[in-house]
mmCIF file of C-alpha atoms in Angstrom:
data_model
loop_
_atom_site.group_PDB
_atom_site.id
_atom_site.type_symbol
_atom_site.label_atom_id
_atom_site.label_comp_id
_atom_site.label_asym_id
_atom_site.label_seq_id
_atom_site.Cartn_x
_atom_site.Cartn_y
_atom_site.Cartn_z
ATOM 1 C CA UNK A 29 61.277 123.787 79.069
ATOM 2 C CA UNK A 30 61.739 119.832 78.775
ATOM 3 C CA UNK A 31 61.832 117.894 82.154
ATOM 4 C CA UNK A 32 64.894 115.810 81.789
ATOM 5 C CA UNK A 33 64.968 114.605 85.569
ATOM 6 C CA UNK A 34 63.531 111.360 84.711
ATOM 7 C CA UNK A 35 66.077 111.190 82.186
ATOM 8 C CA UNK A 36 69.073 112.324 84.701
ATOM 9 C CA UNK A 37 67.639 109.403 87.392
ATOM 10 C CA UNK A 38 68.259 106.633 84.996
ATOM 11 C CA UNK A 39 70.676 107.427 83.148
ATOM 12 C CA UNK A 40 73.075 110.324 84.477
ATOM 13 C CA UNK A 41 73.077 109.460 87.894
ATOM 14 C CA UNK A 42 73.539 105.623 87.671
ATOM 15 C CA UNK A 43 76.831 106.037 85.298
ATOM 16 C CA UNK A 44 77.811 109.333 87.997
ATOM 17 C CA UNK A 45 77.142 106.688 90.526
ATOM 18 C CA UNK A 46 79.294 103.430 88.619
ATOM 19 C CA UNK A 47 82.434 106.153 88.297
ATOM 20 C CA UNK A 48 82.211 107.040 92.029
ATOM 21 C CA UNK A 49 81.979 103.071 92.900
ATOM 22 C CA UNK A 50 86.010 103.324 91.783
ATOM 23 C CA UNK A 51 86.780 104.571 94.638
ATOM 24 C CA UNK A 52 84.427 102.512 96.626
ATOM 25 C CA UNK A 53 86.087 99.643 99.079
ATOM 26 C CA UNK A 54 83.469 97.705 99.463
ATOM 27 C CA UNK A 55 83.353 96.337 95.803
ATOM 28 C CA UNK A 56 86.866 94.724 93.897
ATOM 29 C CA UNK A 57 86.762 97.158 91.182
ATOM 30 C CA UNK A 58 88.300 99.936 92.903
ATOM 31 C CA UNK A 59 91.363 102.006 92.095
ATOM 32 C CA UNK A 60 92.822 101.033 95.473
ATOM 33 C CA UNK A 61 92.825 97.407 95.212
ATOM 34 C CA UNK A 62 94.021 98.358 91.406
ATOM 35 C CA UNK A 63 97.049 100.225 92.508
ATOM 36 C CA UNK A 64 97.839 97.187 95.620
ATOM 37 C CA UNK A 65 97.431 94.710 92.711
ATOM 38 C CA UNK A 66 99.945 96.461 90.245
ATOM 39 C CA UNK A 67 102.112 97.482 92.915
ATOM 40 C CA UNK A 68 102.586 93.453 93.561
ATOM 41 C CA UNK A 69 102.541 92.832 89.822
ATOM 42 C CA UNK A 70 105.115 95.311 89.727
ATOM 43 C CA UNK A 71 107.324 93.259 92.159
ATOM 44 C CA UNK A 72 106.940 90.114 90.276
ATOM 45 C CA UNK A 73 107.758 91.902 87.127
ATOM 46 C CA UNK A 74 111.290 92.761 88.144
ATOM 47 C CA UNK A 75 111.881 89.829 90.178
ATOM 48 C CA UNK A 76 111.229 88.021 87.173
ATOM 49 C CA UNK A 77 113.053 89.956 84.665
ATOM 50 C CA UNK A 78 116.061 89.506 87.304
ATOM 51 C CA UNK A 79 115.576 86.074 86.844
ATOM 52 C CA UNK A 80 114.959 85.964 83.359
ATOM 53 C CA UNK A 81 111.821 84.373 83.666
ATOM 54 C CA UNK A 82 109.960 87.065 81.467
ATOM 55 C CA UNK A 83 110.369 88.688 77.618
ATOM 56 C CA UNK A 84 108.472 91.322 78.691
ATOM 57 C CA UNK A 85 110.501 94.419 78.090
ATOM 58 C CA UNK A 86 108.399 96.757 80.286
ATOM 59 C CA UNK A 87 105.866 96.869 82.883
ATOM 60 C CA UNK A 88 103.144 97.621 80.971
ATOM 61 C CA UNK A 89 103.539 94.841 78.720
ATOM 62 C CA UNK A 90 104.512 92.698 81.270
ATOM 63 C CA UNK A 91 100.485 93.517 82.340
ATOM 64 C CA UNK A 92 99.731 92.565 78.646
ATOM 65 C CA UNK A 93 100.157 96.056 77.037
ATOM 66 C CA UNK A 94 97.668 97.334 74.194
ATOM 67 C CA UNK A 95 96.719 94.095 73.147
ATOM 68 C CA UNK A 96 95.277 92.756 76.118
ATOM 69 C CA UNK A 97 93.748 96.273 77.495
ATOM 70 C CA UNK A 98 92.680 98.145 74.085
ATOM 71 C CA UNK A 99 91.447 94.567 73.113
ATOM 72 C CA UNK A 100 88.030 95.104 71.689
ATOM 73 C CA UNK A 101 87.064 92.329 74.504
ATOM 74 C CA UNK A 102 88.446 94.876 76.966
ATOM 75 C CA UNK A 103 86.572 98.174 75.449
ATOM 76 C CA UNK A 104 83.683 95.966 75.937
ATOM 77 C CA UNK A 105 84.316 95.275 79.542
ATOM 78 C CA UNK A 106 84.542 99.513 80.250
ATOM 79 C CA UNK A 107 81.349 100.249 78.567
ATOM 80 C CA UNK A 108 79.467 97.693 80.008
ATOM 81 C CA UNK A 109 80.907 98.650 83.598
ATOM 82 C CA UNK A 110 78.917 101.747 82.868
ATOM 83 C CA UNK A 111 76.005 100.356 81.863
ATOM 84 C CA UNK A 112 75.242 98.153 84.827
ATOM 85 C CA UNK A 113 75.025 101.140 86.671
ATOM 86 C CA UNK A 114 71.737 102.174 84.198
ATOM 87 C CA UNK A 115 70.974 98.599 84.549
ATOM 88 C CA UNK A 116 71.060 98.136 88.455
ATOM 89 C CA UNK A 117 68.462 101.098 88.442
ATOM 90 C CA UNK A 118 66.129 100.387 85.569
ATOM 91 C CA UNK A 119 66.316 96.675 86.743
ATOM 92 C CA UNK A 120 67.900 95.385 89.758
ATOM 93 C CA UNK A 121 66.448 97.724 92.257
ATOM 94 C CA UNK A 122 62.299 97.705 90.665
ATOM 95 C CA UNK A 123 63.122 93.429 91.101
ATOM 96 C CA UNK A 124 64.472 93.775 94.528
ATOM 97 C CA UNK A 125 62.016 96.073 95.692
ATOM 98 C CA UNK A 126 58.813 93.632 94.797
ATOM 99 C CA UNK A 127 60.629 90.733 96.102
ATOM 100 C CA UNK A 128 62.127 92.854 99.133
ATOM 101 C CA UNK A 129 58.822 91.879 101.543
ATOM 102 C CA UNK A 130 58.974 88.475 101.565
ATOM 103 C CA UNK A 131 62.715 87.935 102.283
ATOM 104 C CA UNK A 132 63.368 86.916 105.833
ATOM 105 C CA UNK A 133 65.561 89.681 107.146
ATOM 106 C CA UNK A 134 68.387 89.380 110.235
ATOM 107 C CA UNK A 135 65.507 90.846 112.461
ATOM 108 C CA UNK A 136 62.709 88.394 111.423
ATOM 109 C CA UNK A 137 65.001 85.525 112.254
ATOM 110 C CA UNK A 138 65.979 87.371 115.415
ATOM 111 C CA UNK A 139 62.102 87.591 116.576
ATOM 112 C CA UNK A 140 61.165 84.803 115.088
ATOM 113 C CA UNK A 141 63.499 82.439 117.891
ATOM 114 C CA UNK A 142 63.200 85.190 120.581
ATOM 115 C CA UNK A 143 59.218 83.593 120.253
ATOM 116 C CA UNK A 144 60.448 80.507 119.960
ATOM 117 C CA UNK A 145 62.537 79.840 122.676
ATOM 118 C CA UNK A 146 62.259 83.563 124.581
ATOM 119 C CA UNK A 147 65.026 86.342 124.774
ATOM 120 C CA UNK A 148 68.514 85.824 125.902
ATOM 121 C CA UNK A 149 71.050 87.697 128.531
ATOM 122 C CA UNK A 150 72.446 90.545 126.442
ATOM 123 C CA UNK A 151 76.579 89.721 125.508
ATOM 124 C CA UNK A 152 77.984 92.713 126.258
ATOM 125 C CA UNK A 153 79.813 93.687 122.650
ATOM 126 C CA UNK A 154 84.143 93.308 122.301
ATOM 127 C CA UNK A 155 86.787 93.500 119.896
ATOM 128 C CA UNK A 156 86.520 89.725 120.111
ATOM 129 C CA UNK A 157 82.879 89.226 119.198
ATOM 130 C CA UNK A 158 82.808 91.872 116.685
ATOM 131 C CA UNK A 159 85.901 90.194 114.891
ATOM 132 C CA UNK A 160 84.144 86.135 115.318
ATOM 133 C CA UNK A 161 80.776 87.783 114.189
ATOM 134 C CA UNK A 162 83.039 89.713 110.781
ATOM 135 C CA UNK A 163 84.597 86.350 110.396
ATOM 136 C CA UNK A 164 81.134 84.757 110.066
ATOM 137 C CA UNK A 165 79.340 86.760 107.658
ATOM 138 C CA UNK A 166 82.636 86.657 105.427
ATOM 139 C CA UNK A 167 82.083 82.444 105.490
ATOM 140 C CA UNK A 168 78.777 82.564 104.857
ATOM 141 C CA UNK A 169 78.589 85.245 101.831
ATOM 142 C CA UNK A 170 82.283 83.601 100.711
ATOM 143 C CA UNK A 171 80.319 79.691 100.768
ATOM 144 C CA UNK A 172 77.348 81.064 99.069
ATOM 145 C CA UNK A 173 79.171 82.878 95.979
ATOM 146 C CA UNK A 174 81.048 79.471 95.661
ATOM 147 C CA UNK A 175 77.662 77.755 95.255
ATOM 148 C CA UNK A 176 75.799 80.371 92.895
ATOM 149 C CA UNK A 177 78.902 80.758 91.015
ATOM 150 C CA UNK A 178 78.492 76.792 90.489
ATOM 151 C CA UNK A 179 74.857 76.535 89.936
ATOM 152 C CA UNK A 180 75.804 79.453 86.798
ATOM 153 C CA UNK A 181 77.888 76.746 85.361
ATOM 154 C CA UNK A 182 74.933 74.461 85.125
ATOM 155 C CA UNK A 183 72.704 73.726 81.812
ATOM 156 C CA UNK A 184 70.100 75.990 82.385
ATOM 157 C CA UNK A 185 72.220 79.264 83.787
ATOM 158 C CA UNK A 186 75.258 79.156 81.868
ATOM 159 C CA UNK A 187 73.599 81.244 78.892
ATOM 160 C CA UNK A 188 73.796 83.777 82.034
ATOM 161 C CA UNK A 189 77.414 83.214 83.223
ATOM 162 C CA UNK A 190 78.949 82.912 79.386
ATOM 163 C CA UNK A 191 78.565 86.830 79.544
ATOM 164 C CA UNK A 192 81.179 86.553 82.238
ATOM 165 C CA UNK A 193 83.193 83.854 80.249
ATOM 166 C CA UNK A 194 83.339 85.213 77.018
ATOM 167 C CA UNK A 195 85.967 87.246 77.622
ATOM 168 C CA UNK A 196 88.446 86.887 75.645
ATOM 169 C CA UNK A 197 91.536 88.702 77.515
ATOM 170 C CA UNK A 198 90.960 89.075 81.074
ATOM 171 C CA UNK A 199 91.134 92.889 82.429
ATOM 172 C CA UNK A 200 90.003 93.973 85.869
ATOM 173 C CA UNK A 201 86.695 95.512 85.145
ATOM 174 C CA UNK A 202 86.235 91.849 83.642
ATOM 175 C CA UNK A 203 85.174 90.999 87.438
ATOM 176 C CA UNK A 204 81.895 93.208 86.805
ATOM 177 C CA UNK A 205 81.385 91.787 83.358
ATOM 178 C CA UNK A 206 78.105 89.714 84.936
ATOM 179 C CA UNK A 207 74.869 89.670 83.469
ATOM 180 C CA UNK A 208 72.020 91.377 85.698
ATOM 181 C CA UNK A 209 70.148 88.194 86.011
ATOM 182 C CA UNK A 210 73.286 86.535 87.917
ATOM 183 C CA UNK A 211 73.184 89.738 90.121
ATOM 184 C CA UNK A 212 69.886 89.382 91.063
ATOM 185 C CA UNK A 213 70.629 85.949 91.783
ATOM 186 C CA UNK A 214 73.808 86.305 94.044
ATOM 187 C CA UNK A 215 72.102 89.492 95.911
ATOM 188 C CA UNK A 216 68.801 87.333 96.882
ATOM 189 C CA UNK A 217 70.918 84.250 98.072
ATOM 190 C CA UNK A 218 72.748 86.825 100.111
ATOM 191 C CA UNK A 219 70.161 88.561 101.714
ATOM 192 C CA UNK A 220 68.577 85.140 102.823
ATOM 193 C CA UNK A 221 71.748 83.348 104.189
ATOM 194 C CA UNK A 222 73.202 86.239 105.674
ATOM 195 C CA UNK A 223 70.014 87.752 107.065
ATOM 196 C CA UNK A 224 69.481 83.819 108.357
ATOM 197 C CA UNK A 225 73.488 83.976 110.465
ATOM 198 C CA UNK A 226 73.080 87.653 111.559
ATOM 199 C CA UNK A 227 69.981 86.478 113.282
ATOM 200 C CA UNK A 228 71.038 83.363 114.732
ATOM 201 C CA UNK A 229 74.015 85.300 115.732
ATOM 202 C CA UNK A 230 72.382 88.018 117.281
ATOM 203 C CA UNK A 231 69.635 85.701 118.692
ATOM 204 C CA UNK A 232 72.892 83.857 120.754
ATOM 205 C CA UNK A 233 74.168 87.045 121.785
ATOM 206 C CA UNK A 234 71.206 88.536 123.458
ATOM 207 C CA UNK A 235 71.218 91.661 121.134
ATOM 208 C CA UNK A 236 72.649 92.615 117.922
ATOM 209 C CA UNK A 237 76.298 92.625 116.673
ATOM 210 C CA UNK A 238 78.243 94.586 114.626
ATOM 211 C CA UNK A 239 81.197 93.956 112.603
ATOM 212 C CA UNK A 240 84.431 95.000 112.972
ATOM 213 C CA UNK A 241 85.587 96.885 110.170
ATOM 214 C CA UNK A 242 88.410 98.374 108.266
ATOM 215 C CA UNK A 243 87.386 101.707 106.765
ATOM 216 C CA UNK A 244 84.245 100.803 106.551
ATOM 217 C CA UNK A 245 84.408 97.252 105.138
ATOM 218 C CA UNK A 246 84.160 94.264 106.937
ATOM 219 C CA UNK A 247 87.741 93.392 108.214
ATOM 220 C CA UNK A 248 88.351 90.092 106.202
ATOM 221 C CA UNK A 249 86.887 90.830 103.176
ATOM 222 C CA UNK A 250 89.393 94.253 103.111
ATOM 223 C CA UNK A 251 92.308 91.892 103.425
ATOM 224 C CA UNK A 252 91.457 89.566 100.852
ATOM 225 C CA UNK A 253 90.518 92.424 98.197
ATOM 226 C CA UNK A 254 93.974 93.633 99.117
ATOM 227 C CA UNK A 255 95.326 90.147 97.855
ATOM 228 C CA UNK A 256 96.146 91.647 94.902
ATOM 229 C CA UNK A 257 92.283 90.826 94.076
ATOM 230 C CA UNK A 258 93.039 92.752 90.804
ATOM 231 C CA UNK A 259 95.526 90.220 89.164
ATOM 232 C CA UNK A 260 92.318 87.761 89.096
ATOM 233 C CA UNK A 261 90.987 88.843 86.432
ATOM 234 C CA UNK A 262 94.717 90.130 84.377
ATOM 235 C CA UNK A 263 97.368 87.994 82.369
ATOM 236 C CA UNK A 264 99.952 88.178 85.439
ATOM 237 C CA UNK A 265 100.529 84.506 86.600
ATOM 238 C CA UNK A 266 100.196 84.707 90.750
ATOM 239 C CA UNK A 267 100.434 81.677 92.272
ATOM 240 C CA UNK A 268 100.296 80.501 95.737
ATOM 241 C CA UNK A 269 101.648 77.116 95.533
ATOM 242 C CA UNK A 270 99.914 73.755 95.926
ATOM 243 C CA UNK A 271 99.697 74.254 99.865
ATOM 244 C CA UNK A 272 98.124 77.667 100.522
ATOM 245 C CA UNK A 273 95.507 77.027 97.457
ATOM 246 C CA UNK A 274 94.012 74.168 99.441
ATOM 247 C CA UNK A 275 92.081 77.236 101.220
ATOM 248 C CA UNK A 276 93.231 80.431 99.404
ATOM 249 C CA UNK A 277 92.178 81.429 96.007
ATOM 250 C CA UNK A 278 95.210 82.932 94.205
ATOM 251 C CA UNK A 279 94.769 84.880 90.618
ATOM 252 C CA UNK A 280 96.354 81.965 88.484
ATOM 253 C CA UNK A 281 93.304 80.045 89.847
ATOM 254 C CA UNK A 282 90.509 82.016 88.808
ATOM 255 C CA UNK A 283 92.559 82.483 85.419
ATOM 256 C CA UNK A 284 92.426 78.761 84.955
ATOM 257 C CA UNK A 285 88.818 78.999 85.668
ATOM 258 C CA UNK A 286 88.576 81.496 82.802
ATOM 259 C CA UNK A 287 90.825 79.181 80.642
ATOM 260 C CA UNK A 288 89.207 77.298 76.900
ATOM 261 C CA UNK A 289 90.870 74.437 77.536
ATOM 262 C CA UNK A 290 88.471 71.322 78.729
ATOM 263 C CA UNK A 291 90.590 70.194 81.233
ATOM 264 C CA UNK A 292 90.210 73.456 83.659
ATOM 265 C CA UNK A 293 86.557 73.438 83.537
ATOM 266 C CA UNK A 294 84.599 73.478 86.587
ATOM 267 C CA UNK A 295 87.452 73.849 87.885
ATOM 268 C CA UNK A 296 87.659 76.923 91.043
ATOM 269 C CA UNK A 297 84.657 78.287 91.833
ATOM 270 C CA UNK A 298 85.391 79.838 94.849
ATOM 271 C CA UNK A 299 86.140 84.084 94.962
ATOM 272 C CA UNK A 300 88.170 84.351 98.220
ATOM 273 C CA UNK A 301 88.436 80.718 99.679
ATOM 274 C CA UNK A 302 89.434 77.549 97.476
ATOM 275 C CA UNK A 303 88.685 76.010 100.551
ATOM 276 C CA UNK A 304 84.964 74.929 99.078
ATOM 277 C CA UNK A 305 86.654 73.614 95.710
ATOM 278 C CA UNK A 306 89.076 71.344 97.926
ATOM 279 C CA UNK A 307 85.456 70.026 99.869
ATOM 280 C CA UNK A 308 83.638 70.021 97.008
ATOM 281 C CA UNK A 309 85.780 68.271 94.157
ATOM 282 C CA UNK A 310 86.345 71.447 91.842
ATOM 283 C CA UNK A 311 89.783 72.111 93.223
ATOM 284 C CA UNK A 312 92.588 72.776 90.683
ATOM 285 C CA UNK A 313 95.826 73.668 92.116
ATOM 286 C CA UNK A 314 98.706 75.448 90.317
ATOM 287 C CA UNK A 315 102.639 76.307 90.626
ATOM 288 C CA UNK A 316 105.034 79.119 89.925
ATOM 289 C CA UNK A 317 105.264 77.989 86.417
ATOM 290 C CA UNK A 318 102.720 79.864 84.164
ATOM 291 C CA UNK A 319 100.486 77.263 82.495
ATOM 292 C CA UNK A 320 99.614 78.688 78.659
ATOM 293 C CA UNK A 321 96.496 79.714 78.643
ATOM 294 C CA UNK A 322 93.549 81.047 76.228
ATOM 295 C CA UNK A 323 90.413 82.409 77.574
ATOM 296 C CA UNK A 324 87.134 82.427 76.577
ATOM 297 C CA UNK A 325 83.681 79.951 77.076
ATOM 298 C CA UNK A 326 85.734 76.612 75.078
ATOM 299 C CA UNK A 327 82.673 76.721 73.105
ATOM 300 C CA UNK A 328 81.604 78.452 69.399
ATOM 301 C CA UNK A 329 79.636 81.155 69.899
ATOM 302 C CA UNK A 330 81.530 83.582 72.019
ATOM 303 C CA UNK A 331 81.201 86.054 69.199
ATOM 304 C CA UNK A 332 77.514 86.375 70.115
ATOM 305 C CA UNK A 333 79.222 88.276 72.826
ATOM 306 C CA UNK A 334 80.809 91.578 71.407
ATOM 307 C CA UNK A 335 78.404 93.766 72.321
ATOM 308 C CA UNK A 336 76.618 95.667 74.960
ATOM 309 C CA UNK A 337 73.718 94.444 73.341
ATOM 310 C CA UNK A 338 74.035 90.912 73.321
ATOM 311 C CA UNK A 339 75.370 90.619 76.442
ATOM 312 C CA UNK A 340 72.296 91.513 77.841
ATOM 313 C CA UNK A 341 69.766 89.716 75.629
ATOM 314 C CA UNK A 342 71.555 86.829 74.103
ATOM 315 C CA UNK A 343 71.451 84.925 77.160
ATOM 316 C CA UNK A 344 67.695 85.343 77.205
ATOM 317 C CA UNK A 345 67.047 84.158 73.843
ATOM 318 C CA UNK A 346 69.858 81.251 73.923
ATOM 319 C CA UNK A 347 67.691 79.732 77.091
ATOM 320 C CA UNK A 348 64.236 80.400 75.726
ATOM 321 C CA UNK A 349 65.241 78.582 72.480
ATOM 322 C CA UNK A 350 66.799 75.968 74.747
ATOM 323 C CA UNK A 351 63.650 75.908 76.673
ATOM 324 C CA UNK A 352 61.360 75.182 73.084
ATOM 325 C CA UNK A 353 63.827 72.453 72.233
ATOM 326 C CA UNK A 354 65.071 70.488 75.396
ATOM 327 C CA UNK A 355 65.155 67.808 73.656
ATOM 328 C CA UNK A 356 67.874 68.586 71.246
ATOM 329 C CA UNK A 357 71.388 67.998 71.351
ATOM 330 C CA UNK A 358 72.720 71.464 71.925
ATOM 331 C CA UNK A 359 73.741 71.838 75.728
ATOM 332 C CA UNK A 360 74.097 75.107 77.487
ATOM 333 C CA UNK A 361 77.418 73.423 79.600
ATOM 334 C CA UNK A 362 80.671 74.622 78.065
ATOM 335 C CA UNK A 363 82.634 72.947 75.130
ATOM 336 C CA UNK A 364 80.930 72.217 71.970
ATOM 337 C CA UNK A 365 81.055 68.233 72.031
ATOM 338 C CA UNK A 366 80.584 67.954 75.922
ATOM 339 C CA UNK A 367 77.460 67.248 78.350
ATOM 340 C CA UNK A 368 76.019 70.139 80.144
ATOM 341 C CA UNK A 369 78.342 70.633 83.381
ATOM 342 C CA UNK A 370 76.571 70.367 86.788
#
């Protein structure tokens, strides 16, 4: 008899395991952060056909109907889904692994100033601690996705984030359209920064800390998946108004994000908080009024991007050539006729 248990581990199990992450709340694809999202969509589709604000003559076109979700962009989006799960095992976890030893963890940090400057008077752990620690750890993760989602938008990455931009309708398994290498990227940064706050954290509190959570996830990062996190990545305009997307990141933001048009680029980085765009100088603020919008990289070659296939090589071969040739005029910045963004 064949052994097909090597087969099973990297193939059978990942996809078992990328089906099962539906119902998972710790990551935005989920079928419960679906169903909040539509159930809000929902609302705004009947206040708005009350209003006569909308031509849609039913819900599900309202959401965009077969030609945004049986879009061949979209049937793209659910096979790939599936195959990050083959990829996170054949890939992300060997990378992860070797590099795993050398990351400073929460615990090295802790040591490293309980030698420093000696141990502290154990905090006895609240409700209030737990909460300021949860609020913490959501800053820190929510500033550094704000920063590698930038740095992806730069000359020598975006051949890594176009994956993600290509799209050309947005659906919400778009969220995990992200190549492996951006990932790896995201997850590293993470471990360091976070690993670097737990342990100052901990170090100040005599002791470690833990979380508060709701059902398992930390408390703030729940409530803003619950924002109907969904609608980000959908053609159902949610705004929140000039005011509360000074610090909030509402869905018509991130769609504007995704948007061809060369005035919206680098243009809202941030996932939960728009707070860092508003620092930073990449804030774009919008109103009730749906702008029109067309998605995709604003550059040609998005239909290098149709498959499974190239979404997982083509970046590698559009920077390598880039690399043999920096001194040619082709950028790796979006738009055709524009510099490289930083």
């Amino acid at each position: 008899m064949p052994d097909f248990s090597h087969l099973n581990t990297l193939l059978v199990e990942p996809v078992i395991s990328q089906l099962s992450g539906l119902f998972d709340l710790n990551g935005r694809v989920g079928v419960v952060f679906l169903l909040l999202s539509y159930a809000v969509a929902y609302g705004l589709f009947r206040l708005r056909k009350r209003r006569g604000l909308t031509k849609a003559p039913s819900f599900w076109q309202f959401l965009g109907g077969h030609r945004v979700h049986f879009h061949r962009s979209a049937l793209l989006d659910y096979r790939y889904y599936l195959v990050r799960g083959i990829l996170n095992v054949a890939l992300l976890v060997p990378i992860v692994g070797a590099v795993d030893p050398y990351i400073l963890r929460s615990g090295d940090c802790l040591a490293f100033f309980t030698n420093l400057w000696g141990a502290r008077p154990r905090v006895d752990e609240n409700l209030s601690l737990s909460l300021l620690y949860g609020l913490g750890v959501f800053l820190v993760s929510d500033f550094k996705n704000y920063w590698v989602h930038r740095a992806f938008h730069s000359r020598w990455l975006w051949a890594f984030h176009k994956v993600h931009h290509s799209a050309a309708v947005l659906v919400p398994m778009t969220a995990s359209r992200v190549h492996f290498v951006e990932k790896l990227a995201a997850n590293l940064a993470g471990t360091i920064l976070l690993g670097a706050y737990a342990g100052s954290f901990w170090y100040v509190c005599g002791g470690e800390i833990g979380a508060y959570t709701l059902f398992g996830v930390t408390w703030l990062i729940f409530i803003f998946n619950a924002l109907a996190v969904s609608l980000r990545h959908s053609h159902v305009w949610l705004s929140f108004g000039p005011l509360v997307e000074h610090v909030l990141n509402s869905p018509a933001q991130h769609q504007i994000h995704h948007s061809d048009a060369p005035r919206h680029f680098d243009k809202n980085f941030g996932i939960n908080l728009s707070l860092w765009d508003w620092i930073f100088g990449t804030l774009y603020v919008t109103r009730s009024t749906p702008e029109a919008l067309r998605f995709g990289s604003g550059e040609r070659g998005d239909e290098g991007y149709t498959s499974i296939y190239s979404l997982i090589v083509t970046p590698f071969v559009t920077t390598a050539r880039k690399l043999r040739n920096t001194g040619g005029a082709q950028g790796l910045g979006q738009g055709t006729s524009q510099a490289p963004h930083s």
